[in-house]
Short mmCIF file of C-alpha atoms in Angstrom, two decimals:
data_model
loop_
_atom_site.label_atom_id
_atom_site.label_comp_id
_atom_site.label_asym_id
_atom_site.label_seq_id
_atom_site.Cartn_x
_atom_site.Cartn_y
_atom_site.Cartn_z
CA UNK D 1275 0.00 0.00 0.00
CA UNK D 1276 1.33 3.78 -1.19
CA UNK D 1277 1.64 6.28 1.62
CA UNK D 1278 -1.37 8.06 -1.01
CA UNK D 1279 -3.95 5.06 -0.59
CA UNK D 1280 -3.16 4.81 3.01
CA UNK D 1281 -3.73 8.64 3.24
CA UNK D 1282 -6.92 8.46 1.08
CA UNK D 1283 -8.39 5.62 3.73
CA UNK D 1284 -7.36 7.49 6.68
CA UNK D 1285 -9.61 10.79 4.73
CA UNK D 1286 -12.04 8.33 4.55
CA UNK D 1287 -12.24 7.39 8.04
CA UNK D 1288 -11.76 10.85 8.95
CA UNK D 1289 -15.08 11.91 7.05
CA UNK D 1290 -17.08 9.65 8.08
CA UNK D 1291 -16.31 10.12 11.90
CA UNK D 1292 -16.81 13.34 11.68
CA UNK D 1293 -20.02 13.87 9.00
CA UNK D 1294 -21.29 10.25 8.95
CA UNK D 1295 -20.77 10.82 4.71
CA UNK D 1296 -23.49 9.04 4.06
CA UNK D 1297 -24.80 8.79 0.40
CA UNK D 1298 -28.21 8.23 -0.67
CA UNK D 1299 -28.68 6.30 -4.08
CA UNK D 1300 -32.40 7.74 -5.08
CA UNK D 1301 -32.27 7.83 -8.42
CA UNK D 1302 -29.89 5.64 -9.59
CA UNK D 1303 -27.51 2.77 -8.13
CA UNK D 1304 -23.46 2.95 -7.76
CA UNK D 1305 -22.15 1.33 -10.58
CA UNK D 1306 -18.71 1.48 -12.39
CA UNK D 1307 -19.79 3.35 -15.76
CA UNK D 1308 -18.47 6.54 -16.69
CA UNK D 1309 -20.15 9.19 -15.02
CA UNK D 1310 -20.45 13.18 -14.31
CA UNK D 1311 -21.58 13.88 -10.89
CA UNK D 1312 -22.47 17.45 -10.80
CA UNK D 1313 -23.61 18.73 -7.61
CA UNK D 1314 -24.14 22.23 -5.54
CA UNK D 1315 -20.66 23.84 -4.08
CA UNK D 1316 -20.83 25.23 0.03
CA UNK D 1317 -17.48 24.10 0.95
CA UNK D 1318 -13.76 22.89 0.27
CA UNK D 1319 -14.89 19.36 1.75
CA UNK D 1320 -17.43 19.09 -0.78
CA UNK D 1321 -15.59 16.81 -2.76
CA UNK D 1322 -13.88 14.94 -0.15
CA UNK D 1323 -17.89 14.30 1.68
CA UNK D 1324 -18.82 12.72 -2.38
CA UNK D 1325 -15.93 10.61 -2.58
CA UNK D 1326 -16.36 9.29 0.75
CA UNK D 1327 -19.60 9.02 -0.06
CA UNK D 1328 -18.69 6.20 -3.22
CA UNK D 1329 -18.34 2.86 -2.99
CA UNK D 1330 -14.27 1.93 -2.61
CA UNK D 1331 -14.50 0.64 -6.05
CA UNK D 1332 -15.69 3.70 -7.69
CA UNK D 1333 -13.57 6.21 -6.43
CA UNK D 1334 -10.16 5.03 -8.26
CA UNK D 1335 -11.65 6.14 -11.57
CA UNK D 1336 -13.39 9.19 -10.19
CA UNK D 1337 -11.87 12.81 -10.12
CA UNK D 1338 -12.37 16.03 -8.36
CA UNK D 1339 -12.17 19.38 -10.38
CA UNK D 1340 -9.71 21.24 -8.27
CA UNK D 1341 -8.99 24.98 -8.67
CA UNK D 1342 -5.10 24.94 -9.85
CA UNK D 1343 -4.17 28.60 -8.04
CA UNK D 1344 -5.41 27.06 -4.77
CA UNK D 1345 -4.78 23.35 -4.87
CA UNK D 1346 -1.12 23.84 -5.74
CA UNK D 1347 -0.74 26.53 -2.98
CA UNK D 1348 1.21 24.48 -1.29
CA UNK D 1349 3.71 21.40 -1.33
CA UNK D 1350 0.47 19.19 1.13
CA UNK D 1351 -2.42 20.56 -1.76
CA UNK D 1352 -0.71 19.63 -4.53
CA UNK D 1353 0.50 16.50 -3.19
CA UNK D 1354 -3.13 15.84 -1.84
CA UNK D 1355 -5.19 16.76 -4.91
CA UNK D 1356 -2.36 14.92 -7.35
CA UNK D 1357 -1.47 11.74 -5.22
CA UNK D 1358 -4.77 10.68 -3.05
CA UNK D 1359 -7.36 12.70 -5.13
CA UNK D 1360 -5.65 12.46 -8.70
CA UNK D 1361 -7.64 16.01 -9.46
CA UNK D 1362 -7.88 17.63 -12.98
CA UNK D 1363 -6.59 21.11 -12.41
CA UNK D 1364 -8.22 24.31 -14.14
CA UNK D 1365 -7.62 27.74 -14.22
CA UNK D 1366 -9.94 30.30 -12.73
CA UNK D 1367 -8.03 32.54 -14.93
CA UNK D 1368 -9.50 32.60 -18.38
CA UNK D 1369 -6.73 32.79 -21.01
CA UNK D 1370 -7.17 33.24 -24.89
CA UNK D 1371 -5.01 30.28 -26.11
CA UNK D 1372 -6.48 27.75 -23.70
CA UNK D 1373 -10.09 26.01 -23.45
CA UNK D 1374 -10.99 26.08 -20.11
CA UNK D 1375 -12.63 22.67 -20.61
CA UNK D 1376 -9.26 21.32 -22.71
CA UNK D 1377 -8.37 19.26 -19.02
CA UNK D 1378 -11.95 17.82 -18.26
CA UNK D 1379 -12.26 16.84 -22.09
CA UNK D 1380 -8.76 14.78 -21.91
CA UNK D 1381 -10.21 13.10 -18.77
CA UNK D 1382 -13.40 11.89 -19.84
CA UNK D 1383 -11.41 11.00 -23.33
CA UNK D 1384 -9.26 8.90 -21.07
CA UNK D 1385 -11.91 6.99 -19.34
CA UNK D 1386 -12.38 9.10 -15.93
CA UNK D 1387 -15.58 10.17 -13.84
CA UNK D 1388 -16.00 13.13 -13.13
CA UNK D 1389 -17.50 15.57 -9.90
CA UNK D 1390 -18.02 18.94 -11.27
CA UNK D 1391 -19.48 21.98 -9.51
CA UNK D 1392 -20.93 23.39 -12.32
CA UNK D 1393 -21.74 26.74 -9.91
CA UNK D 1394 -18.26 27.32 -10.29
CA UNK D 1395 -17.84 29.03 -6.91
CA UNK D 1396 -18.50 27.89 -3.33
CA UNK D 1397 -22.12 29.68 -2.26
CA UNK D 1398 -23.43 29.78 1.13
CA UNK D 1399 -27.08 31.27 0.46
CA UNK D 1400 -28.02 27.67 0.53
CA UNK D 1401 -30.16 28.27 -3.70
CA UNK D 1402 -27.24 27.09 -5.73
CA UNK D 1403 -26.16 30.31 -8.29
CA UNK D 1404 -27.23 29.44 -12.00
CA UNK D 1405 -24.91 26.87 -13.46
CA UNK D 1406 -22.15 27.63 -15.79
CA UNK D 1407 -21.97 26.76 -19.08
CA UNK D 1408 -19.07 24.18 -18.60
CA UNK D 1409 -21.52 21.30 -17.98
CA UNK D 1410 -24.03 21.72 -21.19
CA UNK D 1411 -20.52 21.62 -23.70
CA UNK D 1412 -19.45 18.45 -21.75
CA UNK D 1413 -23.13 16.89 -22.34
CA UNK D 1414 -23.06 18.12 -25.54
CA UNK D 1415 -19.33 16.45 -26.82
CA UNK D 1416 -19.97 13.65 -24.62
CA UNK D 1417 -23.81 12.21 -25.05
CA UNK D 1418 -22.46 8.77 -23.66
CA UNK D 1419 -21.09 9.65 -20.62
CA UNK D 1420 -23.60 9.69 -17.74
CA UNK D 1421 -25.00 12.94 -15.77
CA UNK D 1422 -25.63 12.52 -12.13
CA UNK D 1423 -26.81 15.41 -10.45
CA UNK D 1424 -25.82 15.19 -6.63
CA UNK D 1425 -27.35 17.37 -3.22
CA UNK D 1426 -24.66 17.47 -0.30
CA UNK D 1427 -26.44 18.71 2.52
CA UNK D 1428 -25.03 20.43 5.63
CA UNK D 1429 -21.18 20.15 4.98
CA UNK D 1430 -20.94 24.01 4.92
CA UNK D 1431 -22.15 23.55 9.17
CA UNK D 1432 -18.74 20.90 9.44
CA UNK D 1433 -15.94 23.93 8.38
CA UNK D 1434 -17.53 27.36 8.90
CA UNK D 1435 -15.59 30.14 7.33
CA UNK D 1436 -12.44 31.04 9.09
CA UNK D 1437 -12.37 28.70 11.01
CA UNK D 1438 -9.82 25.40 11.26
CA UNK D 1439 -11.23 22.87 13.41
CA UNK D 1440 -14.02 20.36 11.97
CA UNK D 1441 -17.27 20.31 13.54
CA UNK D 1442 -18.97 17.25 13.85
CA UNK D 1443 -22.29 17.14 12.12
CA UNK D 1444 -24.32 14.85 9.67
CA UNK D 1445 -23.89 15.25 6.07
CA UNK D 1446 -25.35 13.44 3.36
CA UNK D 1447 -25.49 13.38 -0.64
CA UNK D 1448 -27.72 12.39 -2.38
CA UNK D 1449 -27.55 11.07 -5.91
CA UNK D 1450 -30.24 11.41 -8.18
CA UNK D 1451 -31.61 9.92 -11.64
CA UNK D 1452 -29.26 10.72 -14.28
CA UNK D 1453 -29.60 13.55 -16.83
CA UNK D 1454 -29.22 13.68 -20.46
CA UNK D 1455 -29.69 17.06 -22.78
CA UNK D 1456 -32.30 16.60 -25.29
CA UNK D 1457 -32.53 16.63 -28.99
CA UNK D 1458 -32.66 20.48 -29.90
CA UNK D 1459 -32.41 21.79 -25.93
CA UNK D 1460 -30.24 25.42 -25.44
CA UNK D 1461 -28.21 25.92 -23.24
CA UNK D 1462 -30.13 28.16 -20.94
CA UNK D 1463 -32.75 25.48 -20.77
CA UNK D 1464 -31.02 22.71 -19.88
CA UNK D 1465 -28.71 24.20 -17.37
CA UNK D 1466 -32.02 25.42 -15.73
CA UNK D 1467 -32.74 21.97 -15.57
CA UNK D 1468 -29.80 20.54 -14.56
CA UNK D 1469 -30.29 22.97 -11.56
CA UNK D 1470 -33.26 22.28 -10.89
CA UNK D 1471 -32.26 18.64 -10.58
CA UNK D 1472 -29.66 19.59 -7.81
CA UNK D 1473 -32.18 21.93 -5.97
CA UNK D 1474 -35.04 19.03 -6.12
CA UNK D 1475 -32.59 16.22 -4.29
CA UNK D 1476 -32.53 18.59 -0.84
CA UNK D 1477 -33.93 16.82 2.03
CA UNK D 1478 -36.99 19.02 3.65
CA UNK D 1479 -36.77 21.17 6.30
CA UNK D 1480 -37.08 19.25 9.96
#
């Protein structure tokens, strides 16, 4: 065993001490196809509460989108994000002689899964923002590839902002039926929908 799979077990453990990471398959079961889980964005352990969240199995062949300017901060991001998480990196920065999407699209070329935030920035107003454009291109160039639209629910309560230490609290995600865009659908339409797909997966209020 790699001191990165040992590390990735012990995150593992870690979340689900602390959050319970417990996933809810509603719409659809676990299974190893290719997949993009898309899902509403509250806080940096978003991505570590889904992939606790998936079966052992499924997580080797599923990657986090990870913000390159903050994920390679430091020697312990980088070597978090590239060894245990094996994240595709973007750019927040747009630049005129690179597609934004060029790194997801070699991904799912190469096989991957995929957990996307398609809000693009972490929102604590608990209505996800309207979705970027990134996920309609990706269903568009990749029709095969399944869409999964995901609800994490309370992780934002676990790290509040500014501070360091974890509180623990019950999280869950929920996974929903899979997406597809339809023959003829805009953009603007199906990213409402894809939304709305997200927003419809929240538990009710106690």
């Amino acid at each position: 065993m790699t001191l990165a799979d040992a590390a990735g077990m012990l995150l593992v453990f870690i979340a689900r001490l602390i959050t319970g990471a417990q996933g809810h398959w509603k719409g659809c079961p676990p299974m190893a196809e290719q997949r993009i889980y898309f899902a509403n964005h509250q806080s940096h352990l978003d991505w570590v509460l889904i992939w606790a969240a998936l079966p052992r199995d499924l997580r080797v062949g599923t990657r986090p989108i990870a913000a390159r300017d903050y994920w390679t901060s430091t020697r312990f991001k980088q070597w978090l994000t590239t060894e245990v998480f094996n994240a595709v990196y973007v750019s927040r920065q747009r630049s005129e002689d690179q597609d934004p999407l060029e790194p997801l699209v070699a991904a799912l070329q190469g096989g991957d899964s995929l957990v996307i935030f398609p809000e693009g920035t972490r929102n604590l107003k608990g209505e996800p923002q309207p979705f970027k454009s990134g996920l309609y291109h990706l269903a568009e160039m990749f029709p095969e590839v399944r869409l999964i639209p995901a609800w994490i629910d309370n992780v934002q309560r676990v790290m509040p902002k500014g501070e360091v230490v974890p509180v623990p609290i019950l999280c869950t995600v929920t996974f929903g039926a899979p997406l597809a865009l339809q023959p003829g659908e805009d953009k603007h339409a199906f990213l409402e929908r894809a939304r709305a797909a997200v927003v419809n997966l929240r538990p009710p209020a106690p």
